[in-house]
Short mmCIF file of C-alpha atoms and ligand atoms in Angstrom, two decimals:
data_model
loop_
_atom_site.label_atom_id
_atom_site.label_comp_id
_atom_site.label_asym_id
_atom_site.label_seq_id
_atom_site.Cartn_x
_atom_site.Cartn_y
_atom_site.Cartn_z
CA MET A 1 138.85 48.35 -144.22
CA SER A 2 140.78 46.33 -146.78
CA THR A 3 139.11 45.57 -150.09
CA PRO A 4 137.75 42.04 -150.46
CA PRO A 5 139.47 39.69 -152.93
CA ARG A 6 138.03 39.62 -156.39
CA VAL A 7 136.79 36.39 -157.97
CA LEU A 8 135.79 35.90 -161.58
CA SER A 9 134.39 33.06 -163.63
CA GLY A 10 132.39 32.26 -166.75
CA ILE A 11 130.25 29.60 -168.33
CA GLN A 12 129.45 28.93 -171.98
CA PRO A 13 125.90 29.37 -173.27
CA THR A 14 125.83 26.05 -175.09
CA ALA A 15 123.37 23.15 -174.94
CA GLY A 16 120.62 25.18 -173.25
CA SER A 17 120.54 23.53 -169.86
CA PHE A 18 123.50 23.40 -167.49
CA GLN A 19 124.58 19.89 -166.65
CA LEU A 20 125.07 18.72 -163.08
CA GLY A 21 128.89 18.96 -163.38
CA ASN A 22 128.66 22.69 -164.19
CA TYR A 23 126.67 23.25 -161.06
CA LEU A 24 128.57 21.00 -158.65
CA GLY A 25 132.03 21.75 -160.06
CA ALA A 26 131.70 25.48 -160.56
CA VAL A 27 128.48 27.46 -160.17
CA ARG A 28 127.77 26.16 -156.67
CA ASN A 29 131.11 27.59 -155.61
CA TRP A 30 130.32 30.89 -157.36
CA VAL A 31 127.30 31.17 -155.10
CA ALA A 32 129.34 30.43 -151.98
CA LEU A 33 132.09 32.89 -152.94
CA GLN A 34 129.70 35.83 -153.16
CA GLU A 35 130.20 36.10 -149.44
CA GLY A 36 133.44 37.87 -148.62
CA ASN A 37 134.52 38.49 -152.22
CA ASP A 38 133.94 41.01 -154.96
CA ALA A 39 132.42 38.58 -157.47
CA TYR A 40 132.28 38.86 -161.27
CA TYR A 41 130.44 36.16 -163.22
CA MET A 42 129.64 36.06 -166.88
CA VAL A 43 128.10 34.17 -169.76
CA VAL A 44 130.96 33.65 -172.22
CA ASP A 45 129.14 33.99 -175.52
CA LEU A 46 132.32 34.86 -177.43
CA HIS A 47 133.78 31.54 -176.34
CA ALA A 48 130.66 29.74 -177.56
CA ILE A 49 131.14 30.94 -181.15
CA THR A 50 134.50 29.17 -181.43
CA VAL A 51 132.33 26.35 -182.75
CA GLU A 52 129.43 26.95 -185.13
CA GLN A 53 126.20 28.00 -183.42
CA ASP A 54 122.73 28.50 -184.75
CA PRO A 55 122.04 32.26 -184.20
CA ALA A 56 118.49 31.84 -182.89
CA GLU A 57 119.55 29.06 -180.52
CA LEU A 58 122.58 31.02 -179.34
CA ARG A 59 120.42 34.04 -178.52
CA ASP A 60 118.09 31.86 -176.42
CA ASN A 61 120.97 30.06 -174.78
CA ILE A 62 122.67 33.29 -173.68
CA ARG A 63 119.50 34.39 -171.88
CA LEU A 64 118.99 30.90 -170.53
CA ALA A 65 122.53 30.69 -169.17
CA TYR A 66 122.18 34.09 -167.52
CA ALA A 67 118.87 33.02 -165.93
CA GLN A 68 120.37 29.74 -164.73
CA ILE A 69 123.23 31.51 -162.95
CA ILE A 70 120.67 33.58 -161.04
CA ALA A 71 118.44 30.56 -160.39
CA ALA A 72 121.45 28.72 -158.94
CA GLY A 73 121.81 31.48 -156.35
CA VAL A 74 124.00 34.22 -157.78
CA ASP A 75 122.47 37.52 -156.74
CA PRO A 76 122.88 40.15 -159.48
CA SER A 77 122.59 42.92 -156.92
CA THR A 78 125.58 41.57 -154.96
CA SER A 79 127.69 40.13 -157.76
CA THR A 80 128.48 41.70 -161.11
CA LEU A 81 126.69 39.37 -163.54
CA PHE A 82 127.09 40.12 -167.22
CA VAL A 83 127.48 38.88 -170.79
CA GLN A 84 131.02 38.75 -172.16
CA SER A 85 130.29 40.33 -175.57
CA HIS A 86 128.74 43.37 -173.85
CA VAL A 87 132.19 44.26 -172.59
CA PRO A 88 134.41 44.86 -175.66
CA GLU A 89 137.58 45.07 -173.55
CA HIS A 90 137.71 41.25 -173.33
CA ALA A 91 138.34 40.92 -177.07
CA GLN A 92 140.68 43.93 -177.04
CA LEU A 93 142.87 42.62 -174.24
CA GLY A 94 142.57 39.19 -175.85
CA TRP A 95 144.50 40.51 -178.84
CA VAL A 96 147.24 41.89 -176.62
CA MET A 97 147.51 38.55 -174.85
CA GLN A 98 147.73 36.67 -178.16
CA CYS A 99 150.70 38.83 -179.04
CA ILE A 100 152.67 37.67 -176.00
CA THR A 101 151.71 33.97 -176.27
CA GLY A 102 154.02 31.51 -177.98
CA PHE A 103 152.56 29.32 -180.70
CA GLY A 104 153.93 26.20 -179.01
CA GLU A 105 152.56 27.34 -175.69
CA ALA A 106 149.06 27.68 -177.16
CA SER A 107 149.45 24.30 -178.90
CA ARG A 108 149.91 22.57 -175.56
CA MET A 109 146.39 23.38 -174.33
CA THR A 110 144.73 20.01 -173.92
CA GLN A 111 141.14 21.26 -174.28
CA PHE A 112 141.94 22.40 -177.81
CA LYS A 113 143.36 19.00 -178.61
CA ASP A 114 140.22 17.28 -177.25
CA LYS A 115 137.76 19.62 -178.90
CA SER A 116 139.49 19.75 -182.27
CA ALA A 117 139.83 15.97 -182.31
CA ARG A 118 136.09 15.71 -181.67
CA ASN A 119 135.20 18.08 -184.51
CA GLY A 120 137.90 16.85 -186.89
CA SER A 121 141.01 19.03 -186.80
CA ASP A 122 140.41 20.37 -190.34
CA HIS A 123 137.22 21.96 -189.10
CA ALA A 124 138.64 23.45 -185.93
CA SER A 125 138.66 27.25 -186.12
CA VAL A 126 141.55 29.55 -185.24
CA GLY A 127 139.18 30.92 -182.59
CA LEU A 128 139.04 27.51 -180.95
CA PHE A 129 142.84 27.49 -180.94
CA THR A 130 143.09 30.91 -179.29
CA TYR A 131 140.11 30.25 -176.97
CA PRO A 132 142.30 29.94 -173.84
CA ILE A 133 143.94 33.29 -174.57
CA LEU A 134 140.57 35.06 -174.62
CA GLN A 135 139.93 33.38 -171.29
CA VAL A 136 143.24 34.80 -170.03
CA ALA A 137 142.01 38.28 -170.99
CA ASP A 138 138.62 37.63 -169.31
CA ILE A 139 140.42 37.03 -166.05
CA LEU A 140 143.18 39.65 -166.23
CA VAL A 141 140.93 42.51 -167.35
CA TYR A 142 139.23 42.35 -163.90
CA GLN A 143 142.47 41.89 -161.94
CA ALA A 144 140.88 38.76 -160.45
CA ASP A 145 142.56 37.12 -157.46
CA GLY A 146 140.66 33.83 -157.71
CA VAL A 147 139.00 31.87 -160.49
CA PRO A 148 136.40 29.32 -159.33
CA VAL A 149 136.27 26.54 -161.94
CA GLY A 150 136.28 22.76 -162.35
CA GLU A 151 139.48 20.76 -162.78
CA ASP A 152 139.31 20.88 -166.60
CA GLN A 153 140.08 24.62 -166.46
CA ARG A 154 143.23 24.37 -164.35
CA GLN A 155 145.55 24.51 -167.35
CA HIS A 156 143.87 27.70 -168.61
CA VAL A 157 144.35 29.39 -165.25
CA GLU A 158 148.02 28.31 -165.31
CA LEU A 159 148.36 29.96 -168.73
CA THR A 160 146.74 33.08 -167.26
CA ARG A 161 149.35 33.16 -164.50
CA ASP A 162 152.19 32.70 -166.98
CA LEU A 163 150.98 35.47 -169.29
CA ALA A 164 150.26 37.88 -166.42
CA GLN A 165 153.80 37.36 -165.12
CA ARG A 166 155.30 37.71 -168.58
CA PHE A 167 153.48 40.99 -169.21
CA ASN A 168 154.39 42.29 -165.76
CA ASN A 169 158.06 41.40 -166.28
CA ARG A 170 158.25 43.06 -169.67
CA TYR A 171 156.16 46.17 -169.11
CA GLY A 172 156.02 46.68 -165.35
CA PRO A 173 153.49 45.51 -162.74
CA THR A 174 150.06 45.64 -164.44
CA PHE A 175 148.09 42.48 -163.76
CA THR A 176 147.14 40.54 -160.66
CA VAL A 177 148.38 36.96 -160.94
CA PRO A 178 145.28 34.86 -160.15
CA LYS A 179 144.84 31.47 -158.51
CA ALA A 180 142.46 28.69 -159.56
CA LEU A 181 139.82 28.03 -156.89
CA ILE A 182 138.92 24.39 -157.35
CA VAL A 183 136.81 22.47 -154.82
CA LYS A 184 138.64 19.16 -154.49
CA GLU A 185 135.61 16.96 -153.85
CA THR A 186 133.61 18.16 -156.84
CA ALA A 187 136.43 19.21 -159.19
CA LYS A 188 135.39 16.55 -161.66
CA ILE A 189 131.92 15.04 -161.80
CA PHE A 190 131.94 11.96 -163.99
CA ASP A 191 129.76 10.79 -166.86
CA LEU A 192 127.02 8.43 -165.63
CA GLN A 193 127.49 6.01 -168.52
CA ASP A 194 131.29 6.14 -168.58
CA PRO A 195 132.44 7.05 -165.07
CA THR A 196 136.03 7.41 -166.17
CA ALA A 197 135.11 10.41 -168.39
CA LYS A 198 134.11 13.91 -167.29
CA MET A 199 130.39 14.69 -167.38
CA SER A 200 129.96 17.07 -170.29
CA LYS A 201 127.30 18.78 -172.39
CA SER A 202 128.92 17.19 -175.42
CA MET A 203 128.21 13.66 -174.15
CA PRO A 204 124.49 14.04 -173.41
CA HIS A 205 123.73 10.38 -172.66
CA GLY A 206 125.84 10.30 -169.55
CA ALA A 207 124.94 13.80 -168.35
CA VAL A 208 122.17 15.09 -166.10
CA PHE A 209 120.63 18.27 -167.48
CA LEU A 210 119.18 20.38 -164.70
CA LEU A 211 116.30 21.70 -166.80
CA ASP A 212 115.11 18.22 -167.78
CA ASP A 213 111.87 16.85 -166.34
CA PRO A 214 112.23 15.12 -162.95
CA GLU A 215 111.31 11.77 -164.53
CA VAL A 216 114.11 12.10 -167.08
CA ILE A 217 116.61 13.07 -164.37
CA THR A 218 115.56 10.15 -162.20
CA LYS A 219 115.82 7.70 -165.08
CA ARG A 220 119.30 8.96 -165.97
CA ILE A 221 120.58 8.49 -162.45
CA LYS A 222 118.92 5.13 -161.96
CA SER A 223 120.58 3.84 -165.12
CA ALA A 224 124.05 5.01 -164.04
CA VAL A 225 126.81 2.46 -164.66
CA THR A 226 128.19 1.04 -161.39
CA ASP A 227 130.19 -2.19 -160.97
CA SER A 228 129.64 -5.89 -160.39
CA GLU A 229 130.07 -5.71 -156.60
CA THR A 230 127.28 -4.82 -154.19
CA GLU A 231 129.00 -2.88 -151.41
CA VAL A 232 128.60 0.92 -151.30
CA ARG A 233 132.13 2.22 -150.74
CA PHE A 234 133.94 5.45 -151.69
CA ASP A 235 136.80 4.29 -153.85
CA PRO A 236 137.18 6.45 -156.97
CA GLU A 237 139.93 4.19 -158.38
CA SER A 238 138.17 0.84 -158.36
CA LYS A 239 134.53 1.98 -157.97
CA PRO A 240 134.27 5.16 -160.09
CA GLY A 241 130.52 4.90 -160.77
CA VAL A 242 129.48 4.39 -157.15
CA SER A 243 131.96 7.01 -155.91
CA ASN A 244 130.57 9.55 -158.37
CA LEU A 245 127.04 8.98 -157.08
CA LEU A 246 128.29 9.33 -153.51
CA THR A 247 129.99 12.64 -154.35
CA ILE A 248 126.82 13.97 -155.95
CA LEU A 249 124.61 12.90 -153.06
CA ALA A 250 127.01 14.12 -150.34
CA THR A 251 127.44 17.54 -151.96
CA LEU A 252 123.76 18.16 -152.56
CA THR A 253 122.87 17.16 -149.01
CA ASP A 254 125.81 19.09 -147.49
CA ARG A 255 127.39 16.04 -145.93
CA ASP A 256 130.79 14.44 -145.88
CA VAL A 257 131.03 11.52 -148.29
CA HIS A 258 132.14 9.13 -145.53
CA THR A 259 129.07 9.98 -143.44
CA VAL A 260 126.89 9.21 -146.43
CA VAL A 261 128.58 5.83 -146.94
CA THR A 262 127.57 4.67 -143.45
CA ASP A 263 123.90 5.14 -144.41
CA TYR A 264 124.23 2.38 -146.98
CA ASP A 265 125.59 -0.28 -144.70
CA GLY A 266 123.77 -3.44 -145.78
CA LYS A 267 121.88 -1.59 -148.51
CA GLY A 268 122.53 -1.98 -152.22
CA TYR A 269 123.17 0.28 -155.16
CA GLY A 270 119.43 0.64 -155.79
CA ALA A 271 118.94 2.65 -152.60
CA LEU A 272 121.95 4.84 -153.36
CA LYS A 273 120.71 5.59 -156.87
CA SER A 274 117.22 6.32 -155.72
CA ASP A 275 118.38 8.71 -152.96
CA THR A 276 120.79 10.43 -155.34
CA ALA A 277 118.02 10.89 -157.90
CA ASP A 278 115.79 12.39 -155.19
CA ALA A 279 118.50 14.81 -154.08
CA VAL A 280 119.13 15.99 -157.64
CA VAL A 281 115.41 16.42 -158.32
CA GLU A 282 114.99 18.32 -155.07
CA PHE A 283 117.53 20.83 -156.34
CA ALA A 284 116.53 20.78 -160.01
CA GLU A 285 112.77 21.29 -159.64
CA PRO A 286 112.80 24.69 -157.92
CA PHE A 287 115.82 25.64 -160.04
CA ALA A 288 113.88 25.01 -163.26
CA ALA A 289 110.83 26.85 -161.90
CA ARG A 290 112.96 29.90 -161.12
CA VAL A 291 114.54 29.78 -164.58
CA ARG A 292 111.06 29.71 -166.18
CA GLU A 293 110.03 32.67 -164.06
CA LEU A 294 113.11 34.70 -165.06
CA MET A 295 112.71 33.78 -168.74
CA SER A 296 109.09 34.97 -168.68
CA ASP A 297 110.31 38.56 -168.21
CA PRO A 298 112.87 39.21 -170.98
CA ALA A 299 112.84 42.98 -170.36
CA GLU A 300 113.92 42.53 -166.75
CA LEU A 301 116.56 40.02 -167.75
CA HIS A 302 117.90 42.47 -170.29
CA ARG A 303 117.89 45.26 -167.73
CA LEU A 304 119.99 43.13 -165.39
CA MET A 305 122.43 42.28 -168.20
CA THR A 306 122.81 45.95 -169.07
CA GLU A 307 123.38 46.93 -165.46
CA GLY A 308 125.92 44.13 -165.04
CA SER A 309 127.93 45.03 -168.11
CA ALA A 310 128.03 48.72 -167.13
CA LYS A 311 129.57 47.75 -163.77
CA ALA A 312 131.96 45.34 -165.45
CA ARG A 313 133.12 47.91 -168.00
CA GLU A 314 134.16 50.34 -165.30
CA VAL A 315 136.84 47.93 -164.21
CA ALA A 316 137.65 46.48 -167.64
CA SER A 317 138.14 49.80 -169.42
CA HIS A 318 140.50 51.01 -166.72
CA THR A 319 142.67 47.87 -166.93
CA LEU A 320 142.75 47.96 -170.75
CA ALA A 321 143.81 51.62 -170.77
CA THR A 322 146.65 50.86 -168.36
CA ALA A 323 147.79 47.85 -170.40
CA TYR A 324 147.74 49.85 -173.67
CA ASP A 325 149.73 52.60 -172.04
CA ARG A 326 152.35 50.18 -170.66
CA LEU A 327 152.74 48.70 -174.12
CA GLY A 328 153.49 52.11 -175.59
CA LEU A 329 150.22 52.63 -177.43
CA ILE A 330 149.04 56.24 -177.59
CA ALA A 331 145.67 57.10 -176.06
CA ALA A 332 143.15 58.44 -178.58
CA GLY A 333 142.01 62.14 -178.36
CA GLY A 334 139.68 63.56 -175.72
P1 LIG B 1 131.55 24.98 -169.55
O1 LIG B 1 130.23 24.33 -169.65
O2 LIG B 1 132.62 24.23 -170.30
O3 LIG B 1 131.53 26.44 -169.84
O4 LIG B 1 132.00 24.85 -168.03
C1 LIG B 1 131.59 25.73 -167.01
C2 LIG B 1 132.22 25.37 -165.69
O5 LIG B 1 131.78 24.08 -165.27
C3 LIG B 1 133.76 25.30 -165.74
O6 LIG B 1 134.27 25.89 -164.56
C4 LIG B 1 134.06 23.82 -165.75
O7 LIG B 1 135.29 23.51 -165.16
C5 LIG B 1 132.90 23.28 -164.92
N1 LIG B 1 132.59 21.88 -165.26
C6 LIG B 1 132.11 21.43 -166.44
N2 LIG B 1 131.94 20.10 -166.42
C7 LIG B 1 132.34 19.69 -165.18
C8 LIG B 1 132.40 18.41 -164.54
N3 LIG B 1 132.03 17.30 -165.15
N4 LIG B 1 132.83 18.37 -163.27
C9 LIG B 1 133.21 19.50 -162.61
N5 LIG B 1 133.18 20.73 -163.17
C10 LIG B 1 132.75 20.83 -164.44
N1 LIG B 2 136.75 28.14 -170.62
C1 LIG B 2 135.76 28.05 -169.57
C2 LIG B 2 134.96 26.75 -169.73
O1 LIG B 2 134.91 26.19 -170.79
C3 LIG B 2 134.81 29.22 -169.60
C4 LIG B 2 135.49 30.52 -169.34
C5 LIG B 2 135.72 31.52 -170.25
C6 LIG B 2 136.02 30.98 -168.10
N2 LIG B 2 136.32 32.56 -169.65
C7 LIG B 2 136.53 32.28 -168.35
C8 LIG B 2 136.14 30.42 -166.84
C9 LIG B 2 137.16 33.03 -167.35
C10 LIG B 2 136.78 31.18 -165.82
C11 LIG B 2 137.28 32.46 -166.09
O2 LIG B 2 134.40 26.32 -168.80
#
């Protein structure tokens, strides 16, 4: 029997609740990919500290992110589910990867440009600048074949491919060159208030937070910006708001967007918004209940994290040792 492909992805423990774009763009696909793949998923706490975090909030948010991944459907007994900082090899391989990255190459990462512009570039940390290179190490240390993410991460996976190839060319075949696994339909869920922008935790007014109360979720969706026409049509170019709602509704009800459109023949935007709100609440309510249940047993959550990181380290330590050896570093005693 051949070994199944390996997939790996991560999510930041920021803002407490996941937003709908995290789920539809990424985590939903993580759940699907558990079947037929050797799956590694993690809470990337070391990425979160590239911007200042309150320690008490960060601690809660790491547990909350871990619980949300399980509540979304990732099974920690099937997948390896862990916390990034529990596996020191990420930071160690991260250093190696920094040493083969060009300064100009790192400067071209658009997420850094966006994030540093938002925080004022004088306040951007060096960690925020090298953030994508730690992500490269996250992926390569597991020899991942596929990386399920939203469209905004494509450039980071491209960098991962470039650095894997560079290392392999210089030091001999060491790393698997991974591919981004991006679901076209849900690659970018848009902000409800500005449907030309990506839905993001950092723009809370246009985002749907899955742990919010159903009334809050419903209100958010019902106040989504649409357009001055009345016809429900899927046309992302000229009707971004309506098309975004259609994508959300179609995905959550497992239908094709064009099938959904036919339901709204002769109906207005009100019906579409109301049905979309219902579909989101139908997912979010049991999701939040499961998160509360998991959070009520911190010892069990911690046990799962410990088990996950032990499994992850088996792979990560092996890859790091090989990479160090290829570079010409000498193994310590023992
Ligand atoms: P983050 O919250 O930045 O750690 O993102 C976690 C995952 O969610 C990444 O794979 C992102 O690409 C994905 N993601 C975040 N926002 C969106 C969005 N609006 N649409 C689709 N995917 C998203
Ligand atoms: N940078 C990703 C994000 O902001 C999170 C991330 C960190 C990640 N390491 C990763 C995603 C490794 C995929 C693989 O969403």
